Short mmCIF file of C-alpha atoms in Angstrom, two decimals:
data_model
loop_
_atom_site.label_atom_id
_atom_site.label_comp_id
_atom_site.label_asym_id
_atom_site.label_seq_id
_atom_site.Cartn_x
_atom_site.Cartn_y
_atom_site.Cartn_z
CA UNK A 602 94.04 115.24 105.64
CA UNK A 603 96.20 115.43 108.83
CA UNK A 604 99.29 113.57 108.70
CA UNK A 605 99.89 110.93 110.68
CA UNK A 606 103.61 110.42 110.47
CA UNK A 607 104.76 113.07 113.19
CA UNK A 608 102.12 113.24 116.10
CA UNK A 609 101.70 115.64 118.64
CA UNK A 610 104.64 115.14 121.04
CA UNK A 611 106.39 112.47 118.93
CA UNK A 612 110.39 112.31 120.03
CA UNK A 613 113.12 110.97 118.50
CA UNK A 614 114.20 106.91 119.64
CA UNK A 615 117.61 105.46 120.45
CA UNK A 616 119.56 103.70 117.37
CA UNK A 617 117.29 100.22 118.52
CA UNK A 618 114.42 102.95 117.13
CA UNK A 619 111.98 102.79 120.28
CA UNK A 620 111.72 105.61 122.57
CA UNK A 621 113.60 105.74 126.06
CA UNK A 622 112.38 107.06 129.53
CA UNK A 623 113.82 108.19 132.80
CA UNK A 624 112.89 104.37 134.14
CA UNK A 625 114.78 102.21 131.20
CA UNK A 626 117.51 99.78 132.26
CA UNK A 627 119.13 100.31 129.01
CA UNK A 628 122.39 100.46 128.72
CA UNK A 629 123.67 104.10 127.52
CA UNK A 630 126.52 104.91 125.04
CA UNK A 631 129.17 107.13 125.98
CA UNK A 632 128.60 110.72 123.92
CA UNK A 633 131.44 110.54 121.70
CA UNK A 634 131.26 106.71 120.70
CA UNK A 635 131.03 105.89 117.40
CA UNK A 636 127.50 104.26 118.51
CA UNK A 637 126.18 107.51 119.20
CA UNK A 638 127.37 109.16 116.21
CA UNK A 639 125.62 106.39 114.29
CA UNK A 640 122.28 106.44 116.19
CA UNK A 641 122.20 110.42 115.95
CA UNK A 642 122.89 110.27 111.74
CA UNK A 643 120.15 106.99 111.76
CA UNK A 644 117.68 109.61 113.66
CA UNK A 645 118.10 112.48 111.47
CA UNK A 646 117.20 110.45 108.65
CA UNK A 647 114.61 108.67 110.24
CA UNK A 648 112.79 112.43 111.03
CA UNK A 649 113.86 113.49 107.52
CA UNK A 650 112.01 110.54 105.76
CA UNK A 651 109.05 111.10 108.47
CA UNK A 652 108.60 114.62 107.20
CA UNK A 653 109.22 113.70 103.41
CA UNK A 654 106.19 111.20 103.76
CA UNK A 655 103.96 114.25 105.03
CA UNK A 656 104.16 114.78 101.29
CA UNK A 657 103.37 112.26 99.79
CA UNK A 658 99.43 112.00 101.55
CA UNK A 659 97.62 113.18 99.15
CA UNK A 660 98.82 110.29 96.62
CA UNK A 661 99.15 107.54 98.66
CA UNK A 662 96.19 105.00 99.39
CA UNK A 663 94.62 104.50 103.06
CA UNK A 664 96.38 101.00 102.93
CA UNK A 665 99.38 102.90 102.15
CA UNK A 666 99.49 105.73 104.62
CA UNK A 667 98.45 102.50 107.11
CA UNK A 668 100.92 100.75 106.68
CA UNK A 669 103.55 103.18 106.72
CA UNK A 670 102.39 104.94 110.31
CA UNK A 671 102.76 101.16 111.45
CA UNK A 672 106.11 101.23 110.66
CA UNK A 673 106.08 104.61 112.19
CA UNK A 674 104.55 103.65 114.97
CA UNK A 675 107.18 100.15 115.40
CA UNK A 676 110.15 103.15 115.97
CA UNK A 677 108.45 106.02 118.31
CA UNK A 678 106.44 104.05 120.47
CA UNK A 679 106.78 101.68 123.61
CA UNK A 680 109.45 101.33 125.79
CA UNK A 681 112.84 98.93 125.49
CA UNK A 682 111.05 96.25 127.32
CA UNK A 683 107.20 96.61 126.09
CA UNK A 684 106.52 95.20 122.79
CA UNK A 685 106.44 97.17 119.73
CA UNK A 686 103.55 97.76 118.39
CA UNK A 687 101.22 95.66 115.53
CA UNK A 688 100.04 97.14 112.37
CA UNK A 689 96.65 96.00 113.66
CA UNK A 690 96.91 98.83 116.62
CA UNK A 691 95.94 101.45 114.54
CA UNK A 692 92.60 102.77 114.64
CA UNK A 693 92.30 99.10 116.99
CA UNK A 694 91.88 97.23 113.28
CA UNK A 695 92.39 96.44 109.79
CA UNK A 696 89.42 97.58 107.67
CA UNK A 697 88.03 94.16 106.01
CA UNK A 698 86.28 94.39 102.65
CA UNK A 699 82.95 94.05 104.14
CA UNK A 700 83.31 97.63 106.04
CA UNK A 701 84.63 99.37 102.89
CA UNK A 702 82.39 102.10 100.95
CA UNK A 703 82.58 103.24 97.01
CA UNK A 704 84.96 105.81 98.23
CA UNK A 705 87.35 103.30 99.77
CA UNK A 706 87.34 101.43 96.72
CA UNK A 707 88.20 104.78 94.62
CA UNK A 708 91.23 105.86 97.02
CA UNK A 709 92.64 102.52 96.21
CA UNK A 710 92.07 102.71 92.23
CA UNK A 711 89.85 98.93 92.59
CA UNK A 712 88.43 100.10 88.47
CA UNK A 713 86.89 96.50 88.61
CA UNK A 714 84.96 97.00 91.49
CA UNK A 715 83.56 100.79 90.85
CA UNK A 716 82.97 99.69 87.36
CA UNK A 717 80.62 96.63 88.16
CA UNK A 718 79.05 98.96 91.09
CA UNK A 719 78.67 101.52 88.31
CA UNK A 720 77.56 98.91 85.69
CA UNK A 721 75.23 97.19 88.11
CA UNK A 722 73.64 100.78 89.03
CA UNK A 723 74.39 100.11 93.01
CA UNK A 724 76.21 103.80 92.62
CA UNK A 725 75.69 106.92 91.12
CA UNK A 726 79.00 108.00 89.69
CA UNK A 727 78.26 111.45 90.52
CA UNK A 728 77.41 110.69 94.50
CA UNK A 729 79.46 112.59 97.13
CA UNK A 730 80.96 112.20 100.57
CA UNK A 731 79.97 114.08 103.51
CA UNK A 732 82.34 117.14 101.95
CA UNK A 733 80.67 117.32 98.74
CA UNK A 734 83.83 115.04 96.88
CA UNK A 735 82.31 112.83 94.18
CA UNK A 736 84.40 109.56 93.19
CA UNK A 737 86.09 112.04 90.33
CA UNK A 738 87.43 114.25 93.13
CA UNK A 739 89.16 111.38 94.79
CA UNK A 740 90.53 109.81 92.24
CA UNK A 741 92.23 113.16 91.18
CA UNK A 742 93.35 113.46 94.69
CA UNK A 743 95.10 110.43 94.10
CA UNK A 744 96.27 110.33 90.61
CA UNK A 745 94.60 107.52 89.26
CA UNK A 746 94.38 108.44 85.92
CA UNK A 747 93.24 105.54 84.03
CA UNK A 748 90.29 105.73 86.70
CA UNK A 749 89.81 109.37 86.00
CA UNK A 750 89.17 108.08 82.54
CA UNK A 751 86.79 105.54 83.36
CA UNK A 752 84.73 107.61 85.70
CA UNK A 753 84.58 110.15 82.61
CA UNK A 754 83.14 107.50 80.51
CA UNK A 755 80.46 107.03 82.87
CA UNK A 756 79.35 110.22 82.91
CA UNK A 757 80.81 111.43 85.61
CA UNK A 758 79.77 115.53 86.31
CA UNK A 759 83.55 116.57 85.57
CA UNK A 760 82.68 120.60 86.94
CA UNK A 761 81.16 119.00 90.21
CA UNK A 762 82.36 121.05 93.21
CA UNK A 763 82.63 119.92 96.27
CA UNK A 764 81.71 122.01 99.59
CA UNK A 765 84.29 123.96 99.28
CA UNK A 766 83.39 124.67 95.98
CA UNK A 767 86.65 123.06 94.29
CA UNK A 768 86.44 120.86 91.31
CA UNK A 769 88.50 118.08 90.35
CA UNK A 770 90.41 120.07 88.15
CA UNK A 771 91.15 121.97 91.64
CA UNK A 772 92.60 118.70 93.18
CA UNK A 773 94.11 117.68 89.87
CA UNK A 774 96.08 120.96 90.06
CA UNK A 775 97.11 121.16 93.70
CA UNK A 776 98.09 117.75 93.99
CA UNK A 777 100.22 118.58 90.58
CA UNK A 778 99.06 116.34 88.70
CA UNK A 779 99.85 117.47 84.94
CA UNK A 780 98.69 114.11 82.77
CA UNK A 781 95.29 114.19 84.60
CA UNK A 782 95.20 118.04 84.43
CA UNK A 783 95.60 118.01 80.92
CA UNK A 784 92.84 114.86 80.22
CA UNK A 785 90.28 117.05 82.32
CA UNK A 786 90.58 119.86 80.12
CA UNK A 787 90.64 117.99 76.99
CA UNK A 788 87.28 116.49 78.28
CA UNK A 789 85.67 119.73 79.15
CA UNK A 790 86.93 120.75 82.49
CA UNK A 791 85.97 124.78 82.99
CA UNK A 792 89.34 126.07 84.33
CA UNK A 793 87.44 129.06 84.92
CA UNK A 794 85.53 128.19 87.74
CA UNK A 795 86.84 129.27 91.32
CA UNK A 796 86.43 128.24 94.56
CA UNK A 797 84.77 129.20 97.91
CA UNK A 798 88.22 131.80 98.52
CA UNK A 799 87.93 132.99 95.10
CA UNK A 800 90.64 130.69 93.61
CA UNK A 801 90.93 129.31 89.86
CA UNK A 802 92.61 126.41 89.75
CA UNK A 803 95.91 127.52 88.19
CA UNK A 804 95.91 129.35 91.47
CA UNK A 805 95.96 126.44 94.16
CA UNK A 806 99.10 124.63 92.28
CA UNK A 807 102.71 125.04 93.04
CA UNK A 808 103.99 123.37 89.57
CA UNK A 809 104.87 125.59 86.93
CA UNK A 810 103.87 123.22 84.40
CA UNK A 811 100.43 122.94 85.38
CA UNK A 812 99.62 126.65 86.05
CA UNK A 813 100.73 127.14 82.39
CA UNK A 814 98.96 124.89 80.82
CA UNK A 815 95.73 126.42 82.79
CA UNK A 816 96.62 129.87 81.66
CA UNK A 817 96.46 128.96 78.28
CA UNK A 818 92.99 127.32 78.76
CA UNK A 819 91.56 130.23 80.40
CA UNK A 820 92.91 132.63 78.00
CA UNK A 821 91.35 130.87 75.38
CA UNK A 822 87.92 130.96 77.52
CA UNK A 823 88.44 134.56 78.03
#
């Protein structure tokens, strides 16, 4: 998933946290004022938090990452005398319930609703996305562990790759995830199982903790 906190072009806003051009009638601060000093601490950590957030996408929910390039939005766009942006601008509206697929529903850990879709047989739990990701794949993208669980209850295919040939334990493990990591391969996750490039998934994580405990699970398969 591209981030959408620092577009293509973005540049950093005034202390009022909108973006200036060569035609504003703002008034300017002189360059040593204690005003400017402020503003240019305010937009370091403005970019700071910006680029911290880039981190955080593959946990956080659609509503989430919505409502927080809003608020990104509110600061780098428009002018000093246009107003600021809505959180309705974005993608030109709000996705109502009505528009929402299984998927949606897993990204934002609804257990009530997948389980009566489940329950009611109006969705396979094993069905996939147009990149191969089944409802377990997303909800290890995400950490939802408790839905992780219920998914596995239901059957869900837990060494189902995706078109790129990772499995959940894959996601589990990149996104560093080590409670979910740890329930997949108590439930029968194959930790030996690679990729389309080749890769286990002890080898697409970054946490120590995680690659360990996946070591030790493949040893024990070897």
């Amino acid at each position: 998933m591209a981030s959408p906190f620092l577009p293509a072009g973005a540049t950093t806003g005034d202390s009022g946290g909108e973006l200036s051009s060569e035609d504003d009638s703002c008034d300017v601060e002189s360059p040593h004022s204690p005003e400017t000093e402020e503003s240019r601490s305010l937009t370091e950590l403005f970019e700071k938090a910006a680029a911290h957030l880039q981190g955080l996408i593959q946990v956080a929910s659609r509503e989430q990452l919505l409502y927080l390039y809003a608020r990104y939005k509110q600061v780098k766009v428009g002018n000093c005398n246009t107003p600021k942006p809505s959180f309705f601008d974005f993608e030109g509206k709000q996705k109502w319930e009505e528009d929402k697929n299984i998927f949606d529903y897993c990204r934002e850990n609804n257990i009530d609703h997948i389980t009566k879709a489940i329950k009611l047989k109006n969705v396979d739990v094993n069905m996939k996305d147009e990149e191969g990701r089944a409802l377990l794949h997303w909800a290890c993208d995400r950490g939802h562990k408790e839905l992780v669980t219920v998914l596995l209850q239901y059957r869900a295919d837990i060494n189902c790759q995706d078109n790129e040939g990772q499995t959940a334990l894959h996601y589990a493990a990149a996104c560093e995830f080590l409670d979910i990591v740890e329930l997949l391969l108590q439930s029968g996750a194959d930790p030996t199982l690679r990729d389309q490039d080749g890769c286990l998934p002890e080898e697409v994580t970054g946490c120590k903790a995680v690659s360990l405990v996946l070591q030790r699970h493949t040893a024990g398969k070897a």
